[in-house]
Tab-separated table of C-alpha atoms in Angstrom:
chain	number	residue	atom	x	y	z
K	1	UNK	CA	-10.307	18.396	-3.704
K	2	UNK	CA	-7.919	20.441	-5.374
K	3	UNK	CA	-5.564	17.342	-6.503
K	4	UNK	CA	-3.203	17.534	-4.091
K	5	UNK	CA	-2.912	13.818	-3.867
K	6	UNK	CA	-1.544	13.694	-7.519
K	7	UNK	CA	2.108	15.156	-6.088
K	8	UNK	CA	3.087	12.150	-4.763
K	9	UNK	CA	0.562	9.871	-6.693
K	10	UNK	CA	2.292	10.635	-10.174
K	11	UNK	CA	6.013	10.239	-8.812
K	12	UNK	CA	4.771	6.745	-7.495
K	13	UNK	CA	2.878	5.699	-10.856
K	14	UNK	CA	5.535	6.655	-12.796
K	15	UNK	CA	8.366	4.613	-10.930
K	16	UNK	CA	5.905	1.439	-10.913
K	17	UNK	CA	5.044	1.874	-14.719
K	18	UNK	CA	9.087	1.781	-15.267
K	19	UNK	CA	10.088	-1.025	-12.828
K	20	UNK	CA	8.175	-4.053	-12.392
K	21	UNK	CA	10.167	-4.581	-8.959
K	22	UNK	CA	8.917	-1.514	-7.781
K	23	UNK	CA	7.070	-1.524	-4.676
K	24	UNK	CA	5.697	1.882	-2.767
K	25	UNK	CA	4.247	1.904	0.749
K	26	UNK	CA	1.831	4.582	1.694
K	27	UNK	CA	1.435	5.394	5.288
K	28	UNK	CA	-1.390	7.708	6.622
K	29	UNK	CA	-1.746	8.501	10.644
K	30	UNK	CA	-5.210	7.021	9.804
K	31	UNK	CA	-6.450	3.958	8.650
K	32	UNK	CA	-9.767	6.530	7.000
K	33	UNK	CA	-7.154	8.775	5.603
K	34	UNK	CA	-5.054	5.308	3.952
K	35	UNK	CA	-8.470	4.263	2.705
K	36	UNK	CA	-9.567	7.560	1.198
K	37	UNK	CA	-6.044	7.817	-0.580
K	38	UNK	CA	-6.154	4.507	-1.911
K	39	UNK	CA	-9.598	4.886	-3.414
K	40	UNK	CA	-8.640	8.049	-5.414
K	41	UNK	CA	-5.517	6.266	-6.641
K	42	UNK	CA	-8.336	3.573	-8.021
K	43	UNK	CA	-10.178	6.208	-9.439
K	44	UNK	CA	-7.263	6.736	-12.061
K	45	UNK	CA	-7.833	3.478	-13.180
K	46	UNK	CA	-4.201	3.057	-13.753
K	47	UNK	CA	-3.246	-1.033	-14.990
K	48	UNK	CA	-0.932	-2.902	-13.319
K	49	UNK	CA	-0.610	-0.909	-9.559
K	50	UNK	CA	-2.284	-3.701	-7.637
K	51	UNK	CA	-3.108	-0.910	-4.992
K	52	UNK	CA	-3.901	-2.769	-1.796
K	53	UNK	CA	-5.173	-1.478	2.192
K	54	UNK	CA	-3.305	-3.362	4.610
K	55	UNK	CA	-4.635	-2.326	7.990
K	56	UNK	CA	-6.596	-3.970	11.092
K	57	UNK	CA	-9.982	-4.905	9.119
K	58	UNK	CA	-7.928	-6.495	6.386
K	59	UNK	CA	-8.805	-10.433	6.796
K	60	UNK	CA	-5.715	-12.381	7.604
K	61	UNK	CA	-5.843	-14.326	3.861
K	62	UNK	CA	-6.424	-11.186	2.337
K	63	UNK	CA	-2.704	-9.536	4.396
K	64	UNK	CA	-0.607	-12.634	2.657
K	65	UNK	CA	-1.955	-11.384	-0.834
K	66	UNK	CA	-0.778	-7.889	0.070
K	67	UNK	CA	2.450	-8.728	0.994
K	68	UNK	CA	3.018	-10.970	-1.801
K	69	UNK	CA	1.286	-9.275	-4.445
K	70	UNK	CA	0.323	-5.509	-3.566
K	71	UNK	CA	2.827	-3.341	-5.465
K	72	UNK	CA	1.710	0.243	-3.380
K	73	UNK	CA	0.194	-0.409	0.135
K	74	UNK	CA	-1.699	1.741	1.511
K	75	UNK	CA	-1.511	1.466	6.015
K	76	UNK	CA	-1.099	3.230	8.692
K	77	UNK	CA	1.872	3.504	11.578
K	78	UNK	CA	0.127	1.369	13.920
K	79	UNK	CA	-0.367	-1.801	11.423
K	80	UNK	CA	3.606	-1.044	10.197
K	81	UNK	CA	4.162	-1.795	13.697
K	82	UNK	CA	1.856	-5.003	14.744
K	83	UNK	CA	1.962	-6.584	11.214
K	84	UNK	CA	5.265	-5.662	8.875
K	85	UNK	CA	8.035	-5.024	11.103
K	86	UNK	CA	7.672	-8.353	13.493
K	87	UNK	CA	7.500	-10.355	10.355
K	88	UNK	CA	9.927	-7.775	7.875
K	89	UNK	CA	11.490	-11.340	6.323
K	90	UNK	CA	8.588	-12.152	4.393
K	91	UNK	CA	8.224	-8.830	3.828
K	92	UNK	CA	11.557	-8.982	1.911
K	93	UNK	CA	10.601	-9.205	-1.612
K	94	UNK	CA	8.310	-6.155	-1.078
């Protein structure tokens, strides 16, 4: 609670603000931890992120919207493994 999550959130805000290519990916050793992070980050209320959780209770039309759409993704090592690297061509453009 003491805003510890703003050293990396602010870096990552900034960069996206300044690049509309830019794409972050957040990953937490859990998928609680990825969820928690990603719900402070929509706390700021910051335009444009298109913050998205991409992890195993994420519905299957809900993943391609990530991938083509999220611009920071929030996930753990376990869906980075089972979901991004077996498919990293489509996940190209991210």
């Amino acid at each position: 609670a003491s805003g510890k999550s703003l050293a990396y959130h602010l870096p990552v805000l900034s960069r996206l603000a300044v690049d509309p290519r830019a794409t972050a990916l957040y990953l937490a050793p859990t998928k609680a931890l990825a969820a928690d992070q990603l719900r402070a980050l929509a706390e700021l209320g910051v335009a444009g992120v298109r913050a998205a959780a991409l992890d195993g209770d994420t519905p299957m039309e809900e993943r391609d919207w990530v991938r083509a759409h999220s611009r920071w993704v929030f996930s753990n090592p376990d869906m980075l493994h089972r979901s991004v690297l077996p498919r990293h061509g489509r996940w190209a453009t991210f």
